C-alpha cells in the first residue's frame, strides 16, 4: 500500500524509496532473495534520481549487492557494492557506513575464494568498529569475519586471537545467539584443521544446535550442518554424518542452487558415499557438483585471480571423480576430466601472471 501511494506522488521519491526498502527487507527476511533483489534494484533506480545529500544511495546499492551475492551471482554483486562504496566515500563517509560496506565486500570476496581481498576488507571493517563502537556486538561480528578470512589464509594463530576476542564480547552481550554460534563454528574449523577432531565435533555440535534452535530450516543452517557432517565422516560416525550432510544438501538445493555452496554440499555427501563403498552414488554426486561449479564459474565476476583461486579450492573434486573413473577402467574419460581441469588452471595461471605483470604486483593466490 505504501509503495502504491508513493507512486501516485511522483515528487515523493524519498518516500517511495523508503517504502521499497521496507518491502525489500521483508522479502529478504522471508528468504525470497530473487524478489528482494528485484525490489532493491527498483529502490536503487529511485535513489539515483534524488540529490546526493538526500539519496542514501549506498543503502540500496549495498542491498542489491548482498542479494546477488546470496544468489551466487558475484559478477553482478560486485559492481553494486562498489557503487555503494564509492557513493559512501564521496557523500557519507561515516565509519559506520563504510564499515557496513567493507563487511559485505569481505563476504563477497570470501565467496569467490579471494581470501586476501576478504581479509583486507574485514580489517578495514574492524578498524571502523573499534573507532565508533568498541566492545560492541558489531565489532565482535567483524572480528569473527576477520578471523574466518585469516584462517583460510593459513594464519591460524592470529585467526584464533580474533575469534577469541569476538567470542568474549558475544558471550557477554548476547550469549546463545546466532552470532556466538557462528564464532563457535569458526573456532571449531581451526580445531578441525589442526586434526583435533573430537574438539571440532563438540564445537560444530554446539554451533549447529544454536542454529537449529534459532534459525532451523533456513540458509543459516547450511554451513554448520555441512561442517558437522564432514567431521562426523572423518570420525567414522557414518549414520549421523549422512543425516547432517543430507540436510545440508537439501538446504543448498533450496536456497543456493548451482553455486559453490551447492557444489560443496554435493561433494561432501559424495565423499561419504564413496567412503562407504557406494561408488555409483558418489559419482553421481560428484558430477552434479561439477555441473553446479560450471554454472558458478559464469557468475563469478572479478578478474583472472578470482577464477584461479576458485578453481584451486575445488581441485580435490576433479581428482576424486577421476579416481572413480580410473578404478572402473574408464581411463580415457578420467584423463579428459583431469586435462580439462589442468587446461583451465593453466590458462587461469597464465592470465593471472599477465594480470599481475600489468598491475606491477606479486602473485599470491
XYZ file of C-alpha atoms in Angstrom:
365
model
C 0.000 0.000 0.000
C 2.789 2.418 0.905
C 4.532 1.737 -2.403
C 1.299 2.234 -4.350
C 0.549 5.533 -2.600
C 4.118 6.762 -3.086
C 3.980 6.037 -6.800
C 0.902 8.245 -7.028
C 3.060 11.179 -5.866
C 5.860 11.497 -8.442
C 7.673 14.130 -6.395
C 7.821 11.952 -3.279
C 10.815 9.931 -4.458
C 12.317 9.621 -0.985
C 9.049 8.209 0.367
C 8.853 5.733 -2.489
C 12.452 4.651 -1.923
C 11.849 4.106 1.791
C 8.705 2.080 1.067
C 10.581 -0.084 -1.425
C 13.361 -0.545 1.115
C 10.900 -1.767 3.744
C 9.332 -4.175 1.283
C 12.738 -5.483 0.258
C 13.812 -6.113 3.843
C 10.571 -8.026 4.458
C 11.185 -10.249 1.418
C 14.776 -10.782 2.496
C 13.683 -11.971 5.932
C 11.373 -14.483 4.240
C 14.278 -15.853 2.210
C 12.728 -14.732 -1.096
C 16.070 -13.493 -2.360
C 15.244 -13.059 -6.065
C 12.260 -10.849 -5.191
C 14.404 -8.984 -2.663
C 16.931 -8.210 -5.390
C 14.230 -7.008 -7.796
C 12.745 -4.629 -5.216
C 16.190 -3.383 -4.225
C 17.037 -2.713 -7.881
C 13.840 -0.666 -8.132
C 14.752 1.231 -4.968
C 18.249 1.910 -6.318
C 16.818 3.354 -9.539
C 14.665 5.724 -7.482
C 17.519 6.830 -5.224
C 19.682 7.615 -8.260
C 17.121 10.306 -9.142
C 17.494 12.024 -5.768
C 20.098 14.687 -4.913
C 23.206 13.035 -3.393
C 22.669 14.649 0.018
C 19.216 13.040 0.239
C 19.703 9.832 -1.683
C 21.282 7.412 0.814
C 22.068 5.560 -2.376
C 24.650 3.374 -0.676
C 21.853 1.579 1.199
C 20.050 0.410 -1.910
C 23.232 -0.383 -3.836
C 24.526 -2.449 -0.931
C 21.229 -4.334 -0.648
C 21.363 -5.154 -4.361
C 24.911 -6.440 -3.946
C 24.014 -8.523 -0.908
C 21.107 -10.126 -2.738
C 23.148 -11.035 -5.798
C 25.935 -12.392 -3.586
C 23.469 -14.656 -1.771
C 22.363 -15.971 -5.168
C 26.000 -16.649 -6.094
C 25.843 -14.031 -8.854
C 29.087 -12.356 -7.848
C 29.631 -10.673 -11.206
C 26.510 -8.584 -10.543
C 27.068 -8.223 -6.807
C 30.478 -6.569 -7.006
C 29.545 -3.524 -9.147
C 26.590 -2.760 -6.865
C 28.726 -2.969 -3.731
C 31.473 -0.859 -5.286
C 28.851 1.724 -6.247
C 27.807 1.748 -2.589
C 31.421 2.193 -1.502
C 32.188 4.998 -3.947
C 28.994 6.852 -3.019
C 29.698 6.496 0.691
C 33.295 7.689 0.301
C 32.125 10.824 -1.522
C 28.861 11.686 0.198
C 28.557 9.841 3.523
C 31.995 8.755 4.788
C 30.918 7.947 8.340
C 32.835 4.992 9.804
C 29.545 3.193 10.448
C 28.564 3.421 6.778
C 31.969 2.494 5.402
C 32.249 -0.364 7.888
C 28.982 -1.868 6.641
C 30.156 -1.721 3.032
C 33.603 -3.137 3.874
C 31.969 -6.053 5.712
C 29.770 -7.046 2.800
C 32.573 -6.689 0.278
C 34.524 -9.042 2.549
C 31.742 -11.615 2.281
C 31.658 -11.189 -1.490
C 35.390 -11.764 -1.895
C 35.273 -14.673 0.543
C 32.541 -16.296 -1.538
C 34.804 -16.040 -4.588
C 37.715 -17.572 -2.606
C 39.680 -14.308 -2.788
C 40.714 -14.552 0.828
C 43.363 -11.840 0.815
C 40.886 -9.299 -0.503
C 38.318 -10.534 2.015
C 40.765 -10.158 4.910
C 41.660 -6.650 3.766
C 38.009 -5.594 3.793
C 37.346 -7.186 7.173
C 40.415 -5.479 8.632
C 39.007 -2.141 7.471
C 35.631 -3.042 8.967
C 37.229 -3.957 12.311
C 39.144 -0.663 12.346
C 35.868 1.204 11.785
C 34.226 -0.788 14.557
C 36.986 -0.050 17.056
C 36.658 3.627 16.194
C 32.915 4.012 16.761
C 31.640 1.020 18.760
C 34.438 -0.559 20.841
C 33.289 -3.592 22.816
C 30.071 -3.877 20.796
C 28.401 -6.811 19.044
C 29.096 -5.087 15.754
C 32.821 -5.153 16.484
C 32.605 -8.762 17.684
C 30.957 -9.921 14.472
C 33.522 -8.134 12.342
C 36.321 -9.709 14.361
C 34.758 -13.107 13.680
C 34.610 -12.363 9.960
C 38.251 -11.317 10.012
C 39.188 -14.483 11.906
C 37.481 -16.592 9.256
C 39.458 -14.973 6.442
C 42.708 -15.241 8.409
C 42.133 -18.974 8.935
C 41.574 -19.514 5.232
C 44.867 -17.766 4.578
C 46.585 -20.207 6.942
C 47.121 -17.615 9.667
C 45.754 -19.831 12.411
C 47.332 -18.028 15.355
C 46.015 -14.572 14.503
C 42.691 -16.093 13.443
C 42.223 -17.712 16.853
C 43.078 -14.428 18.566
C 40.470 -12.517 16.537
C 37.839 -15.188 17.153
C 38.502 -15.422 20.894
C 38.114 -11.659 21.236
C 34.846 -11.872 19.300
C 33.566 -14.758 21.436
C 34.293 -12.947 24.699
C 32.189 -9.976 23.592
C 29.372 -12.163 22.264
C 29.158 -14.240 25.437
C 28.965 -11.066 27.477
C 26.378 -9.249 25.356
C 24.421 -11.992 23.565
C 25.013 -15.473 24.983
C 23.409 -18.264 22.981
C 22.913 -16.028 19.936
C 23.422 -16.844 16.269
C 26.460 -14.597 16.357
C 28.045 -16.645 19.130
C 27.179 -19.831 17.227
C 28.951 -18.558 14.104
C 32.096 -17.795 16.079
C 31.946 -21.227 17.732
C 31.744 -22.740 14.265
C 34.802 -20.814 13.090
C 36.822 -21.878 16.154
C 35.765 -25.469 15.515
C 37.137 -25.165 11.982
C 40.531 -24.254 13.458
C 40.369 -27.353 15.674
C 39.484 -29.472 12.655
C 42.354 -28.001 10.622
C 44.738 -28.957 13.443
C 43.450 -32.554 13.439
C 41.677 -32.255 16.789
C 38.509 -33.881 15.504
C 36.732 -34.511 18.809
C 37.186 -30.874 19.826
C 35.985 -29.841 16.380
C 32.960 -32.102 16.661
C 31.999 -30.577 20.014
C 32.281 -27.071 18.595
C 30.290 -27.861 15.483
C 27.575 -29.589 17.528
C 27.261 -26.575 19.833
C 27.021 -24.216 16.868
C 24.611 -26.459 14.972
C 22.269 -26.778 17.959
C 22.008 -22.991 18.302
C 21.476 -22.519 14.570
C 18.776 -25.185 14.545
C 17.028 -23.665 17.554
C 17.057 -20.087 16.295
C 17.106 -20.476 12.504
C 16.063 -24.041 11.735
C 15.224 -24.750 8.123
C 16.901 -21.610 6.808
C 20.095 -20.934 4.896
C 21.829 -20.177 8.214
C 21.886 -23.913 8.952
C 23.714 -24.907 5.777
C 27.335 -24.386 6.800
C 27.118 -25.765 10.366
C 25.343 -28.913 9.203
C 27.829 -29.487 6.381
C 30.811 -28.887 8.657
C 29.430 -31.183 11.350
C 28.670 -33.841 8.764
C 32.175 -33.744 7.337
C 33.714 -34.029 10.808
C 31.444 -36.946 11.709
C 32.518 -38.598 8.444
C 36.173 -38.230 9.406
C 35.373 -39.796 12.803
C 33.651 -42.744 11.127
C 30.198 -41.856 12.504
C 28.538 -42.584 9.191
C 24.862 -42.666 10.105
C 24.950 -39.326 11.934
C 27.135 -37.822 9.205
C 24.718 -38.810 6.455
C 21.824 -37.144 8.290
C 23.739 -33.854 8.599
C 25.068 -33.864 5.044
C 21.715 -34.748 3.505
C 20.114 -31.887 5.428
C 22.867 -29.506 4.261
C 22.381 -30.594 0.655
C 18.618 -30.053 0.865
C 19.176 -26.520 2.160
C 21.715 -25.776 -0.578
C 19.384 -27.049 -3.289
C 16.553 -24.923 -1.895
C 18.350 -21.651 -1.217
C 21.573 -21.542 -3.287
C 21.221 -23.991 -6.196
C 24.002 -24.193 -8.776
C 26.517 -22.269 -6.669
C 29.829 -23.044 -4.997
C 27.948 -23.747 -1.754
C 25.720 -26.250 -3.553
C 28.785 -27.909 -5.076
C 30.469 -28.129 -1.661
C 27.421 -29.848 -0.148
C 27.207 -32.331 -3.034
C 30.919 -33.052 -2.780
C 30.800 -33.601 0.988
C 27.985 -36.139 0.713
C 29.708 -37.775 -2.253
C 32.886 -38.297 -0.233
C 30.871 -40.019 2.481
C 29.176 -42.326 -0.020
C 32.498 -43.168 -1.614
C 33.988 -43.953 1.797
C 31.129 -46.390 2.357
C 31.721 -48.104 -0.977
C 28.691 -46.590 -2.732
C 30.678 -45.609 -5.796
C 27.716 -45.112 -8.142
C 26.088 -42.647 -5.752
C 29.382 -40.853 -5.175
C 29.995 -40.494 -8.899
C 26.516 -39.043 -9.434
C 27.003 -36.523 -6.631
C 30.471 -35.540 -7.893
C 29.105 -34.973 -11.403
C 26.266 -32.852 -10.036
C 28.825 -30.826 -8.087
C 30.828 -30.207 -11.259
C 27.715 -29.048 -13.099
C 26.992 -26.600 -10.282
C 30.569 -25.317 -10.477
C 30.311 -24.716 -14.208
C 27.282 -22.508 -13.582
C 29.100 -20.697 -10.766
C 32.153 -20.003 -12.952
C 29.958 -17.979 -15.286
C 28.727 -15.824 -12.406
C 31.971 -15.174 -10.533
C 32.949 -11.826 -11.992
C 36.218 -10.342 -10.785
C 39.459 -10.936 -12.680
C 41.680 -13.859 -13.583
C 42.906 -14.157 -9.998
C 39.314 -14.767 -8.960
C 38.906 -17.734 -11.296
C 42.295 -19.153 -10.318
C 41.514 -19.004 -6.598
C 38.076 -20.542 -7.115
C 39.471 -23.392 -9.234
C 42.164 -24.214 -6.690
C 39.551 -24.557 -3.940
C 37.731 -27.308 -5.873
C 40.689 -29.220 -7.319
C 40.086 -32.241 -4.996
C 36.627 -32.729 -6.538
C 38.084 -33.242 -10.016
C 40.725 -35.631 -8.686
C 38.224 -37.712 -6.696
C 35.924 -38.134 -9.683
C 38.900 -39.078 -11.857
C 39.924 -41.700 -9.282
C 36.491 -43.315 -9.524
C 36.705 -43.387 -13.313
C 40.192 -44.936 -13.207
C 39.015 -47.589 -10.736
C 36.365 -48.559 -13.305
C 38.863 -48.710 -16.128
C 37.463 -45.578 -17.764
C 40.923 -44.092 -18.153
C 40.138 -42.004 -21.228
C 37.314 -40.100 -19.524
C 39.423 -39.653 -16.377
C 42.306 -38.238 -18.400
C 39.905 -35.968 -20.284
C 38.473 -34.689 -16.992
C 41.903 -34.009 -15.482
C 43.152 -32.444 -18.696
C 40.137 -30.141 -18.763
C 40.901 -29.036 -15.220
C 44.629 -28.737 -15.963
C 43.972 -26.574 -19.013
C 41.576 -24.375 -17.069
C 44.061 -23.991 -14.222
C 46.982 -23.349 -16.583
C 45.017 -20.798 -18.566
C 43.949 -19.038 -15.377
C 47.500 -19.131 -14.034
C 48.937 -17.607 -17.224
C 46.199 -14.989 -17.304
C 46.807 -14.240 -13.635
C 50.549 -13.813 -14.195
C 49.820 -11.475 -17.080
C 47.380 -9.555 -14.915
C 49.947 -9.224 -12.117
C 52.655 -8.153 -14.580
C 50.414 -5.386 -15.887
C 49.457 -4.358 -12.338
C 53.087 -4.420 -11.208
C 52.478 -6.682 -8.201
C 53.173 -10.180 -6.992
C 51.147 -13.336 -7.500
C 49.715 -14.507 -4.183
C 46.742 -16.828 -4.618
